[in-house]
Coordinates of C-alpha atoms and ligand atoms in Angstrom, one line a residue:
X177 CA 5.9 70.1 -171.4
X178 CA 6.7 67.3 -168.5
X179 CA 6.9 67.7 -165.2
X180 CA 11.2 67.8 -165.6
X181 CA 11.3 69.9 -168.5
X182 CA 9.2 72.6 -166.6
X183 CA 11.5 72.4 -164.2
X184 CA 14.5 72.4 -166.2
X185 CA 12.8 76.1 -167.7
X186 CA 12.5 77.1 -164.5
X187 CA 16.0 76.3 -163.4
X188 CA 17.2 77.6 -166.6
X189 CA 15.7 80.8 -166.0
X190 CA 17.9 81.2 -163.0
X191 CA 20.8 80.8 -163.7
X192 CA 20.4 82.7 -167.0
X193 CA 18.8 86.0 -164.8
X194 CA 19.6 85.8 -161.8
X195 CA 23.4 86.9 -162.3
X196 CA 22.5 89.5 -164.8
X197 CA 20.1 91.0 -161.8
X198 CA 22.6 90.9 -159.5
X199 CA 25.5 92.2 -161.5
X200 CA 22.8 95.2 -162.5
X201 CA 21.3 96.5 -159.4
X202 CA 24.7 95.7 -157.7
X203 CA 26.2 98.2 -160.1
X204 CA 24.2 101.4 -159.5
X205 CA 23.3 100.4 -155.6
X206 CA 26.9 102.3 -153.9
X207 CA 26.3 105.5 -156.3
X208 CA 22.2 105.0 -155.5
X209 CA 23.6 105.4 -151.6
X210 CA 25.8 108.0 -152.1
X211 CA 23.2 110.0 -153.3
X212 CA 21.8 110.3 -149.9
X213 CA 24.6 111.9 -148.4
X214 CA 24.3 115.6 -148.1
X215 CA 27.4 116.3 -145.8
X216 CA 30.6 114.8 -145.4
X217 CA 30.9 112.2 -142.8
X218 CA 33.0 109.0 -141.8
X219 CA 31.8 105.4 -143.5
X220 CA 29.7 104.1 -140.6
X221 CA 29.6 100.3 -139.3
X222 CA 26.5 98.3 -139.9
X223 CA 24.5 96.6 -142.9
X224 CA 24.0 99.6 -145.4
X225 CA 20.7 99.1 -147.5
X226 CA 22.4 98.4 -150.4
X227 CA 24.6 95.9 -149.0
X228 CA 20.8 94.5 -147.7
X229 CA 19.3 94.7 -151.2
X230 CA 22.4 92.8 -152.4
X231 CA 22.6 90.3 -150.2
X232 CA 18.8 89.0 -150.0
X233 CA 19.2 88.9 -154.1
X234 CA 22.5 87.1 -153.3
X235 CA 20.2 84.6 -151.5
X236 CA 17.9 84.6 -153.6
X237 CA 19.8 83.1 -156.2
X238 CA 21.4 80.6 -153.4
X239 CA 18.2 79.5 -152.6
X240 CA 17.1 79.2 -156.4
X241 CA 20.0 76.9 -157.3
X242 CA 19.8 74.7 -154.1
X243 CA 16.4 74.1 -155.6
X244 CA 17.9 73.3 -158.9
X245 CA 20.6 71.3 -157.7
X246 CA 18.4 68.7 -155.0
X247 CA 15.9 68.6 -158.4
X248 CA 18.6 67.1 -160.6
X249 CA 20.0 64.8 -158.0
X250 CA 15.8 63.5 -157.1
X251 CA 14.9 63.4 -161.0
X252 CA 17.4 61.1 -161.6
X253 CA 17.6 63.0 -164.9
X254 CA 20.2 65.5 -166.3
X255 CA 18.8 69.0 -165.2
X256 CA 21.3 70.7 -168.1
X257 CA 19.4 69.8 -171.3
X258 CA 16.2 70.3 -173.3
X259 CA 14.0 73.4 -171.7
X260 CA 16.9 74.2 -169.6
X261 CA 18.8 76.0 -172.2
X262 CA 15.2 78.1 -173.4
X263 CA 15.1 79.2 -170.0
X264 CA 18.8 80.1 -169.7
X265 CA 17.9 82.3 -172.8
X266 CA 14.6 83.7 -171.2
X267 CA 15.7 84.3 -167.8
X268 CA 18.0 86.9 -169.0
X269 CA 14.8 89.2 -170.0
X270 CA 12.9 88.1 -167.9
X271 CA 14.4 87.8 -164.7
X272 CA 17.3 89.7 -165.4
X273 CA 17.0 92.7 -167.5
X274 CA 13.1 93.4 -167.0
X275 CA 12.9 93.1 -163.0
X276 CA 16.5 95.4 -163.1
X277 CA 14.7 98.1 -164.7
X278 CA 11.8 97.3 -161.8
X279 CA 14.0 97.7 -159.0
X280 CA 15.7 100.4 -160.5
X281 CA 12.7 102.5 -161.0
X282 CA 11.5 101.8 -157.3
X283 CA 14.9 102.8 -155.8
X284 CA 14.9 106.3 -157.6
X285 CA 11.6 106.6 -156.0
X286 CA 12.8 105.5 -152.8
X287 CA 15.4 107.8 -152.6
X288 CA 13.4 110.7 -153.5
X289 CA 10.6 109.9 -151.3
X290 CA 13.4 109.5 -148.1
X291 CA 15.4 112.7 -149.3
X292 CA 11.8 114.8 -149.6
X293 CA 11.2 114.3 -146.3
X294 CA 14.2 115.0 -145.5
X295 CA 14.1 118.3 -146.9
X296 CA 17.2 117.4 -149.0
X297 CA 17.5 117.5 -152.7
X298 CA 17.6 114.0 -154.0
X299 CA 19.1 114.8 -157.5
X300 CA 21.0 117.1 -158.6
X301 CA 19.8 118.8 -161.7
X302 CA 22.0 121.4 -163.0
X303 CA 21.1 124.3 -161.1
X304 CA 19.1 126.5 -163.8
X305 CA 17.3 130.0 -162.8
X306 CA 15.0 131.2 -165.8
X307 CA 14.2 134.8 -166.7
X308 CA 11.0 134.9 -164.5
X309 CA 12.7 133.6 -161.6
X310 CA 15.5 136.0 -161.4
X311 CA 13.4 138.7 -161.7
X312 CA 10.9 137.3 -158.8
X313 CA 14.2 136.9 -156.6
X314 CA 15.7 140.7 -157.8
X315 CA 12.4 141.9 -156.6
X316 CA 12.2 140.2 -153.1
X317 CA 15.8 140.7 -152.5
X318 CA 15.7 144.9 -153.7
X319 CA 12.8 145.0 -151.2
X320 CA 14.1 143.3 -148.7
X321 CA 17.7 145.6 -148.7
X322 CA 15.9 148.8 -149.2
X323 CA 13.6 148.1 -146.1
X324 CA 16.8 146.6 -143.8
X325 CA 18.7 150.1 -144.8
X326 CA 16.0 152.2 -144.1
X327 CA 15.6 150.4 -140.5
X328 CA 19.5 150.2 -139.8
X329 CA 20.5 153.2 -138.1
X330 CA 22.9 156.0 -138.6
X331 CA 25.3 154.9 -141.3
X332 CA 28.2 152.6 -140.7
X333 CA 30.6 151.1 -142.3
X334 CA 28.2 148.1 -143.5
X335 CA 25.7 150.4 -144.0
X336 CA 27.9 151.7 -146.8
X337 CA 28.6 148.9 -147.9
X338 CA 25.2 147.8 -148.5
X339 CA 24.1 151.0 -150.0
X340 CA 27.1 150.8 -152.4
X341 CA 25.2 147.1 -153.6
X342 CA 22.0 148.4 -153.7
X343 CA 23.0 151.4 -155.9
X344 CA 25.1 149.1 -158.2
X345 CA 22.4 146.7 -158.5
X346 CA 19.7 148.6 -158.9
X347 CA 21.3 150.2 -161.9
X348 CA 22.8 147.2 -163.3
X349 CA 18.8 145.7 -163.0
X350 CA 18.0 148.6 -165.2
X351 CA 20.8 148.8 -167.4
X352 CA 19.7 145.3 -168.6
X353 CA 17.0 146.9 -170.1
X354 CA 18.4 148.6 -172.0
X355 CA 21.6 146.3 -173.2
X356 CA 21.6 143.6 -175.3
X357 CA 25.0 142.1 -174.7
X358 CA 22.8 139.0 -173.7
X359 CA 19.7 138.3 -175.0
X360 CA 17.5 138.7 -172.0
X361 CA 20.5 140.6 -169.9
X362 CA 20.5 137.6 -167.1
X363 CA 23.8 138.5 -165.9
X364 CA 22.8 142.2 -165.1
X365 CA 20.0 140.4 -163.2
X366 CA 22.1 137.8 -161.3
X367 CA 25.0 140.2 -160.2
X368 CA 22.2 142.6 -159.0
X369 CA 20.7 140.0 -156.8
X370 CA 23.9 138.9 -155.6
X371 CA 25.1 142.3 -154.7
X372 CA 21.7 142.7 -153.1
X373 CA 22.4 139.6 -150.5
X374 CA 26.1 140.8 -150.1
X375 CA 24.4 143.6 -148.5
X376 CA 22.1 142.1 -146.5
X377 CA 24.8 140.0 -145.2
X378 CA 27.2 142.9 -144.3
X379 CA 23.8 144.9 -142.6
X380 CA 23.2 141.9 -141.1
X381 CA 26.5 140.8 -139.7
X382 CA 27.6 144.7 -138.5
X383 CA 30.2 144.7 -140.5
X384 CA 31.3 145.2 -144.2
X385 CA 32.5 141.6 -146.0
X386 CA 36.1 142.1 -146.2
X387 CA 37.6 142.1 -149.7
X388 CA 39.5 138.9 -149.3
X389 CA 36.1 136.6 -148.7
X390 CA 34.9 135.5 -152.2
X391 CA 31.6 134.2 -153.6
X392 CA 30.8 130.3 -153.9
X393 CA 33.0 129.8 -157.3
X394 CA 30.2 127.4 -158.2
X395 CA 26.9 129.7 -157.3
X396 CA 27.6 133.0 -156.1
X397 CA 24.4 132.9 -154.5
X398 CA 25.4 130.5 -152.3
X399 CA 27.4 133.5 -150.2
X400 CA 30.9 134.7 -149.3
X401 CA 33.0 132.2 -148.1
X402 CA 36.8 132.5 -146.8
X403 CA 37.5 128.7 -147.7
X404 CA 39.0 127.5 -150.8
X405 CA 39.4 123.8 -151.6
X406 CA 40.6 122.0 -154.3
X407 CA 38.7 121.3 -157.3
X408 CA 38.3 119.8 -160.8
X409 CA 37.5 122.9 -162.8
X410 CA 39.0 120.8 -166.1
X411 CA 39.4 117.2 -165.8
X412 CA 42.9 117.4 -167.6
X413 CA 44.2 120.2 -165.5
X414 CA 45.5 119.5 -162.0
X415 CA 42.8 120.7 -158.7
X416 CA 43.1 124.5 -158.0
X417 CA 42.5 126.1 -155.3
X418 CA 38.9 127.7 -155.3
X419 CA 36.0 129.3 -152.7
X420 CA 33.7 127.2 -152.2
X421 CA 30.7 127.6 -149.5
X422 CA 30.0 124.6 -146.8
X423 CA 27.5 122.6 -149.2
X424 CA 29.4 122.5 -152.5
X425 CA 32.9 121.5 -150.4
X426 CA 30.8 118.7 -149.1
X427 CA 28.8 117.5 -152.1
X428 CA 32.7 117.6 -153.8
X429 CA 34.3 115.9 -150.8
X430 CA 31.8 113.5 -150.5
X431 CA 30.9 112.2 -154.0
X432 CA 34.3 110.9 -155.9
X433 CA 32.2 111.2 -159.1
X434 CA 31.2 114.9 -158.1
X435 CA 32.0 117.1 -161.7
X436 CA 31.7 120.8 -160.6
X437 CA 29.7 121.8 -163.9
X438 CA 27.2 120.0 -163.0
X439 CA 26.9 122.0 -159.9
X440 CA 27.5 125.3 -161.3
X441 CA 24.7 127.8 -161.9
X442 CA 23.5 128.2 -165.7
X443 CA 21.6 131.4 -166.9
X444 CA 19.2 131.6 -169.2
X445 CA 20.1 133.1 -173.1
X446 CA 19.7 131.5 -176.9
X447 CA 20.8 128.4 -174.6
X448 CA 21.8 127.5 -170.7
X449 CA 25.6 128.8 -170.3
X450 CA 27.5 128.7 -167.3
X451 CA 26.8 132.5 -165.3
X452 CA 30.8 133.6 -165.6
X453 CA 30.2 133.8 -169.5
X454 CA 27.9 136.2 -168.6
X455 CA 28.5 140.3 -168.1
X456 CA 29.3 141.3 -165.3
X457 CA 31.4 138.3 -164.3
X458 CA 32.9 137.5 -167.2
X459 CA 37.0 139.0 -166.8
X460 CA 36.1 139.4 -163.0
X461 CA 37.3 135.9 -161.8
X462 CA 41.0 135.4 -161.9
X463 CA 41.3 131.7 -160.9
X464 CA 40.7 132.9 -157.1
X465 CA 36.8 133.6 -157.3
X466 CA 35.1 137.1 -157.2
X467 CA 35.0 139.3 -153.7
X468 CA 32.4 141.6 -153.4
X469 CA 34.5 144.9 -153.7
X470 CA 35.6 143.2 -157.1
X471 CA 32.0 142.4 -158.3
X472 CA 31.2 145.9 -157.3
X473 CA 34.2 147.7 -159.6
X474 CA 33.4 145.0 -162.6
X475 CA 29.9 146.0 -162.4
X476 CA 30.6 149.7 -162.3
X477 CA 33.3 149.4 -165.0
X478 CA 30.6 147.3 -167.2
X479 CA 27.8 150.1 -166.3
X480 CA 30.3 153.1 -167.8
X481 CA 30.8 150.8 -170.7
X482 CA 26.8 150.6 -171.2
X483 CA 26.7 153.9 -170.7
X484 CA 28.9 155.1 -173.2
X485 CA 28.3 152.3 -175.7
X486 CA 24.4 153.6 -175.7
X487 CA 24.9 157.0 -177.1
Ligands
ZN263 ZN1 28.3 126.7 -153.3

């Protein structure tokens, strides 16, 4: 290979790859930066990193075929033929495809490197809580009720409240035991350590949670919230109206390709399901989200039922 037809490769592998990278990495960068948002805000002014990445690629490539173009005016020679067309064919792979998958790779590290420290989550998995951890949590939060109760004073009107929740759960955390209505009884487990927090919350706060506050639609352990916001539950149906805590109404404000099941919490069974399929929530949510009063009858309702279905 001459001294021209190397460079004709070399040209050729260019223009063949350096597009393709471009077009590649300039897809995924905007939904790469919207992964480090956590909370809503305004665009700001100002070079974003991946209009940085972008453009030294972008010059990159201006660069590379200045180079190409001053070689075919000096060599006196047609730079289009011969090796130029291999390379057009090997730039593709090599400096298109391959070095995409490169810069890829080191930008999902990036991001999860900047978002750890942070203290953010950098990708959302579907949340998932197994068997083992609910139980850990019921545990904690059982322990953590019974000892606020026996410190809060004479009783109040929270006080009743959050004995009501710890009676309910506790019994629901046993009843699961015993019922089979899922495999592993997950839902008993999750609506006891969600009455649990309810009464921490009311304890904590002085006051009972009024009826018409309702749990995060998404994760009712994310807490009572009085603010509803539209949202996608089905991609055919029109937005309705649903509680959502601070961090899910961001996350769905924020990211225009936000799909709430991938933000709602799955429990564990003969496969993940979303937790309102599971006893005691399923029947409980009427298209407005579940209040704690409401959780509290459903559970009781669903304990008789266990009760009666035992004997
Ligand atoms: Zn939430």
């Amino acid at each position: 290979m001459d001294e021209v037809e190397s460079y004709r490769d070399m040209a050729g592998l260019a223009v063949g790859g350096f597009p393709l990278l471009i077009a590649l990495v300039g897809s995924g960068l905007p939904a790469w930066r919207r992964g480090f948002y956590t909370t809503y805000r305004k665009r700001r002014g100002g070079l974003a990193p991946y209009r940085a990445i972008l453009l030294a690629l972008l010059a990159g490539a201006l660069l590379t075929s200045w180079f190409a173009y001053d070689l075919h005016r000096s060599e006196g020679v047609s730079l289009f033929a011969g090796d130029f067309w291999g390379g057009l064919r090997e730039g593709t792979v090599i400096v298109g495809v391959v070095p995409s998958g490169i810069v890829g790779i080191v930008l999902v590290a990036v991001r999860a490197l900047i978002m750890k420290s942070r203290g953010a989550v950098a990708y959302n998995a579907r949340p998932y809580l197994s068997f083992g951890r609910l139980e850990r949590m019921w545990r904690a939060e059982q322990a953590a009720l019974t000892g606020e109760l026996a410190d809060s004073g004479p009783s109040s009107p929270a006080g009743a409240q959050a004995r009501a929740c710890l009676d309910v759960a506790t019994r629901l955390y046993e009843t699961k035991r015993a019922e089979h209505g899922d495999p592993l009884g997950a839902g008993h487990v999750l609506a006891a350590i969600v009455l649990a927090r309810a009464g921490r919350t009311a304890l904590n706060s002085g006051a009972p949670i009024p009826e018409e506050l309702r749990f995060c639609a998404l994760n009712p352990l994310h807490g009572v919230t009085a603010d509803t916001y539209p949202l996608f539950l089905k991609r055919t149906e029109p937005a309705s109206l649903r509680p959502l805590c601070a961090s899910c109404r961001d996350r769905s404000m924020v990211d225009p390709d936000f799909d709430p099941w991938d933000r709602t919490l799955q429990l564990p069974g003969s496969f993940p399901q979303l937790y309102s399929g599971y006893e005691p929530f399923v029947g409980l949510d009427h298209g407005d989200g579940i209040g704690v009063d409401a959780l509290l009858r459903g559970s009781e309702e669903r304990l008789d039922l266990c009760a009666r279905t035992r004997r």
